[in-house]
Amino acid sequence: MALTLGLRLLLLFAVAAIHQLPRSARAGDPNILTDYVLPSDADPAQINGTFFTYTHLVSGVAGDTSKFTVSKATAAEFPALMGQSVSYASLVYGAGTVNPPHIHPRASELLLVVQGPLLVGLIDAAHNGTVYTAALETGDMFVFPKGMVHWQFNNGTDVARAFSAFGSATPGTISLPTMLFETGIDDPVLEKSFRTDEATVKELKQDLREPAPGPAPEPAPSSSAVALVGGSALLPRLAAALLCAGAAFWFGL
Ligand SMILES: *[C@@H]1O[C@H](CO)[C@@H](O)[C@H](O)[C@H]1NC(C)=O
Ligand SMILES: *[C@@H]1O[C@H](CO)[C@@H](O)[C@H](O)[C@H]1NC(C)=O
Ligand SMILES: *[C@@H]1O[C@H](CO)[C@@H](O)[C@H](O)[C@H]1NC(C)=O
């Protein structure tokens, strides 16, 4: 059956549009119609400089420097950021710890190393899963484009520190180890996806549940400091598996 030229062009356009989808992340902050957004329960007459001030970014990670910890200043912690399309994180990497492969679905991340060295990497899913890495020194910056899988690794013997700026007040974080092995995905799905056996999947789940081994007893993290996986023996194995899975996931979209 002959298709009209218009219909052909429409189909061509649709196919091209679908083809472009996995190549770019488009989610982002909404445009706001006021200069800033007050919480619904706030009295505008009571607003002063305190509303625009946040003082817990650094104190949030002042605790345990043997682990990887992150303290955030996003709209959740700092409501004045609502609608401003910016936020921050303070990151502390104990010696040998990693910020595991993850994605920020709504923001690019601009990382500034204030105490290096620090190894970083990202996966370019649109180019056959090419991995880009860099060994950063104090004062260096690295940009992780929006929606791309990335990680940081302190392979040194001293603590490393960095700050990250995000192009969203709610960048969001999708941790690949957490999403795969700490949610309710059935074991057989993971076994088949990773072409491994039940015992290995159970071991990965168990390893992620246990706190990462550290030299000293851990003080309770402060409410804004979230301890993630660090220095675990499973990470080299998991990293390799995740790189494959991440690439496969992206190409499968
Ligand atoms: C500013 O606002 C905060 C919170 O509403 C309040 O606790 C503080 O006393 C105010 N400061 C001044 C100088 O009015
Ligand atoms: C990407 O991988 C596919 C399949 O392995 C291959 O055919 C293609 O040439 C690769 N493209 C690039 C740019 O390397
Ligand atoms: C950390 O990695 C960098 C880059 O690969 C390397 O030059 C350095 O020797 C490594 N440091 C240690 C302590 O292994």
Coordinates of C-alpha atoms and ligand atoms in Angstrom, one line a residue:
M1 CA 0.0 0.0 0.0
A2 CA 1.4 3.4 -1.0
L3 CA 1.9 5.8 1.8
T4 CA 1.4 9.5 1.2
L5 CA 4.5 11.6 1.4
G6 CA 3.2 13.3 4.5
L7 CA 2.6 10.0 6.3
R8 CA 6.1 8.8 5.3
L9 CA 7.7 12.0 6.7
L10 CA 5.7 11.6 9.9
L11 CA 6.9 8.1 10.3
L12 CA 10.4 9.1 9.6
F13 CA 10.2 11.8 12.2
A14 CA 8.7 9.5 14.8
V15 CA 11.5 6.9 14.2
A16 CA 14.1 9.6 14.4
A17 CA 12.6 11.0 17.6
I18 CA 12.5 7.6 19.3
H19 CA 16.0 6.9 18.2
Q20 CA 17.2 10.1 20.0
L21 CA 15.5 9.2 23.3
P22 CA 18.2 7.3 25.1
R23 CA 20.8 9.8 24.0
S24 CA 19.7 12.6 26.1
A25 CA 18.1 13.2 29.5
R26 CA 15.4 15.9 29.5
A27 CA 13.9 15.9 33.0
G28 CA 14.6 19.0 34.9
D29 CA 13.3 21.6 37.4
P30 CA 10.1 23.4 36.5
N31 CA 10.3 27.1 35.7
I32 CA 8.8 29.1 38.6
L33 CA 6.7 32.2 38.1
T34 CA 8.0 34.0 41.2
D35 CA 11.6 34.8 42.2
Y36 CA 11.5 32.2 45.0
V37 CA 9.0 29.8 46.4
L38 CA 7.9 29.9 50.1
P39 CA 6.8 26.7 51.8
S40 CA 3.0 26.7 51.9
D41 CA 3.0 27.0 55.7
A42 CA 5.4 30.0 55.8
D43 CA 4.3 33.5 56.7
P44 CA 5.8 35.9 54.1
A45 CA 6.1 38.6 56.8
Q46 CA 8.4 36.4 58.9
I47 CA 10.9 35.7 56.1
N48 CA 14.4 37.0 56.7
G49 CA 17.9 36.1 55.7
T50 CA 17.7 32.8 57.7
F51 CA 15.3 31.4 55.0
F52 CA 18.1 31.8 52.4
T53 CA 20.8 30.4 54.6
Y54 CA 22.0 26.7 55.0
T55 CA 24.7 25.9 57.6
H56 CA 24.8 22.1 57.7
L57 CA 26.5 21.1 54.4
V58 CA 29.9 20.7 55.9
S59 CA 28.9 19.8 59.5
G60 CA 26.8 17.0 58.0
V61 CA 29.9 15.0 57.1
A62 CA 32.2 16.0 60.0
G63 CA 31.9 12.5 61.5
D64 CA 33.5 9.3 60.3
T65 CA 36.3 9.9 57.7
S66 CA 37.0 6.2 57.3
K67 CA 33.8 5.7 55.2
F68 CA 32.3 7.3 52.2
T69 CA 29.7 9.9 53.3
V70 CA 27.7 12.5 51.5
S71 CA 25.9 15.5 53.0
K72 CA 23.3 17.2 50.7
A73 CA 21.9 20.6 50.4
T74 CA 18.9 20.0 48.1
A75 CA 15.4 21.3 48.3
A76 CA 14.6 18.6 50.9
E77 CA 17.2 19.9 53.3
F78 CA 17.2 23.6 52.2
P79 CA 13.6 24.6 51.1
A80 CA 14.8 28.0 49.7
L81 CA 16.3 26.0 46.8
M82 CA 12.8 25.0 45.5
G83 CA 12.6 26.1 41.9
Q84 CA 16.1 27.5 41.8
S85 CA 17.7 24.7 39.7
V86 CA 20.8 24.5 41.9
S87 CA 21.9 22.4 44.8
Y88 CA 25.1 21.1 46.5
A89 CA 26.6 18.0 48.1
S90 CA 29.7 17.6 50.3
L91 CA 31.5 14.3 49.8
V92 CA 34.1 12.7 52.0
Y93 CA 35.9 9.6 50.8
G94 CA 37.8 7.5 53.4
A95 CA 40.9 5.8 52.1
G96 CA 40.0 3.1 49.7
T97 CA 36.3 3.9 49.5
V98 CA 34.0 4.4 46.5
N99 CA 30.9 6.3 45.7
P100 CA 29.3 3.4 43.7
P101 CA 28.0 3.7 40.1
H102 CA 24.9 5.9 40.2
I103 CA 22.8 8.3 38.1
H104 CA 21.3 11.7 38.8
P105 CA 18.1 11.7 36.6
R106 CA 17.5 15.5 36.8
A107 CA 20.9 17.2 37.0
S108 CA 24.4 17.5 35.6
E109 CA 27.0 17.4 38.4
L110 CA 30.1 19.6 38.6
L111 CA 32.5 18.1 41.1
L112 CA 35.3 20.1 42.6
V113 CA 38.1 18.2 44.4
V114 CA 39.2 20.1 47.5
Q115 CA 41.4 17.3 48.9
G116 CA 42.7 14.9 46.3
P117 CA 43.7 12.8 44.6
L118 CA 40.4 11.2 43.5
L119 CA 39.6 8.9 40.6
V120 CA 36.4 9.5 38.7
G121 CA 34.6 7.8 35.8
L122 CA 31.5 7.9 33.7
I123 CA 29.9 5.7 31.0
D124 CA 28.8 7.2 27.7
A125 CA 25.9 4.9 26.9
A126 CA 25.2 6.6 23.6
H127 CA 28.7 5.6 22.4
N128 CA 28.7 1.9 23.0
G129 CA 29.3 2.3 26.7
T130 CA 32.6 4.0 26.4
V131 CA 34.1 4.6 29.8
Y132 CA 35.8 7.9 30.5
T133 CA 38.0 8.2 33.6
A134 CA 40.2 10.8 35.1
A135 CA 42.7 11.0 38.0
L136 CA 41.8 14.3 39.7
E137 CA 44.1 16.4 42.0
T138 CA 43.1 19.0 44.5
G139 CA 41.5 22.0 42.7
D140 CA 40.4 19.9 39.6
M141 CA 36.8 19.8 38.4
F142 CA 35.0 17.2 36.5
V143 CA 31.5 17.3 35.0
F144 CA 29.1 14.3 35.0
P145 CA 26.5 15.0 32.4
K146 CA 22.8 14.6 33.3
G147 CA 21.5 11.0 33.5
M148 CA 24.9 9.3 32.9
V149 CA 26.2 6.5 35.1
H150 CA 29.2 7.7 37.1
W151 CA 31.3 7.0 40.2
Q152 CA 34.2 8.2 42.3
F153 CA 37.0 6.2 43.9
N154 CA 39.6 7.2 46.5
N155 CA 42.3 4.7 45.8
G156 CA 44.8 6.6 48.0
T157 CA 45.8 6.0 51.6
D158 CA 44.5 9.4 52.9
V159 CA 41.0 10.9 53.1
A160 CA 39.7 12.7 50.0
R161 CA 37.1 15.5 49.9
A162 CA 35.0 17.1 47.2
F163 CA 32.0 19.4 46.7
S164 CA 29.5 18.9 43.9
A165 CA 27.1 21.4 42.4
F166 CA 24.0 20.2 40.7
G167 CA 21.8 21.8 38.0
S168 CA 18.6 20.9 39.9
A169 CA 17.2 21.5 43.4
T170 CA 16.2 17.9 43.4
P171 CA 18.8 16.0 41.3
G172 CA 17.8 12.6 42.6
T173 CA 20.1 9.6 43.0
I174 CA 19.7 6.2 41.5
S175 CA 22.4 3.9 42.9
L176 CA 22.8 0.9 40.7
P177 CA 23.9 -1.6 43.5
T178 CA 21.1 -0.4 45.7
M179 CA 18.4 -0.5 42.9
L180 CA 19.5 -4.0 41.8
F181 CA 20.4 -5.8 45.0
E182 CA 18.6 -3.9 47.8
T183 CA 15.1 -3.7 46.4
G184 CA 12.6 -6.5 45.8
I185 CA 13.8 -7.8 42.4
D186 CA 13.2 -11.6 42.5
D187 CA 16.5 -13.6 42.7
P188 CA 15.8 -15.6 39.5
V189 CA 15.5 -12.3 37.6
L190 CA 18.9 -11.2 38.9
E191 CA 20.4 -14.7 38.3
K192 CA 19.4 -14.6 34.7
S193 CA 20.3 -11.0 34.2
F194 CA 23.8 -11.5 35.5
R195 CA 24.1 -15.0 34.2
T196 CA 25.1 -16.2 37.6
D197 CA 23.7 -18.6 40.3
E198 CA 21.4 -18.2 43.3
A199 CA 24.3 -18.3 45.8
T200 CA 26.1 -15.4 44.1
V201 CA 23.0 -13.3 44.1
K202 CA 22.3 -14.0 47.7
E203 CA 25.9 -13.2 48.6
L204 CA 25.7 -9.9 46.8
K205 CA 22.5 -9.0 48.6
Q206 CA 24.0 -10.1 52.0
D207 CA 27.2 -8.1 51.4
L208 CA 25.3 -4.9 50.6
R209 CA 23.1 -5.3 53.8
E210 CA 26.2 -5.6 56.0
P211 CA 28.0 -2.3 57.0
A212 CA 31.2 -1.9 55.1
P213 CA 34.2 -3.1 57.1
G214 CA 36.1 -0.2 58.8
P215 CA 39.0 0.0 61.1
A216 CA 37.1 1.7 64.0
P217 CA 33.7 1.2 65.6
E218 CA 31.3 3.4 63.7
P219 CA 29.6 6.4 65.4
A220 CA 26.0 6.9 64.4
P221 CA 25.9 9.0 61.2
S222 CA 24.2 12.4 61.6
S223 CA 20.8 12.7 60.1
S224 CA 22.0 14.5 57.0
A225 CA 25.0 12.2 56.5
V226 CA 24.2 9.0 54.6
A227 CA 26.8 6.2 54.7
L228 CA 27.0 4.2 51.6
V229 CA 28.9 1.1 50.5
G230 CA 32.7 1.5 50.9
G231 CA 35.7 -0.7 50.8
S232 CA 33.6 -3.9 50.5
A233 CA 35.2 -7.0 49.0
L234 CA 32.4 -7.4 46.6
L235 CA 32.9 -4.1 44.9
P236 CA 35.5 -5.1 42.2
R237 CA 33.2 -8.0 41.2
L238 CA 30.1 -5.8 41.4
A239 CA 31.7 -3.0 39.5
A240 CA 32.5 -5.3 36.5
A241 CA 29.0 -6.8 36.6
L242 CA 27.4 -3.3 36.8
L243 CA 29.4 -1.9 33.9
C244 CA 28.0 -4.7 31.7
A245 CA 24.5 -4.4 33.1
G246 CA 24.5 -0.6 32.8
A247 CA 25.6 -0.7 29.2
A248 CA 23.1 -3.4 28.4
F249 CA 20.3 -1.5 30.2
W250 CA 21.0 1.6 28.2
F251 CA 21.2 -0.1 24.9
G252 CA 18.0 -2.0 25.7
L253 CA 16.0 1.2 26.2
Ligands
LIG1 C1 14.6 35.2 61.2 O1 13.6 34.2 61.0 C2 13.9 33.1 61.9 C3 12.9 31.9 61.5 O2 11.6 32.4 61.3 C4 13.8 33.5 63.3 O3 14.0 32.4 64.2 C5 14.8 34.6 63.6 O4 14.6 35.1 64.9 C6 14.6 35.7 62.6 N1 15.7 36.7 62.8 C7 15.5 38.0 62.9 C8 16.8 38.8 63.1 O5 14.4 38.5 62.9
LIG2 C1 29.0 -0.3 18.6 O1 28.8 -1.7 18.8 C2 28.2 -2.3 17.7 C3 27.9 -3.7 18.1 O2 28.9 -4.4 18.8 C4 29.1 -2.2 16.5 O3 28.5 -2.8 15.4 C5 29.4 -0.8 16.2 O4 30.3 -0.7 15.1 C6 29.9 -0.1 17.4 N1 30.0 1.4 17.1 C7 31.1 2.1 17.5 C8 31.0 3.6 17.1 O5 32.1 1.6 18.0
LIG3 C1 45.6 5.4 42.1 O1 45.3 5.4 40.8 C2 46.2 6.3 40.0 C3 45.7 6.3 38.6 O2 45.3 5.1 38.1 C4 47.6 5.7 40.1 O3 48.5 6.5 39.4 C5 48.0 5.6 41.6 O4 49.3 5.0 41.7 C6 47.0 4.9 42.4 N1 47.4 5.0 43.8 C7 47.5 3.9 44.6 C8 47.8 4.2 46.0 O5 47.3 2.8 44.2

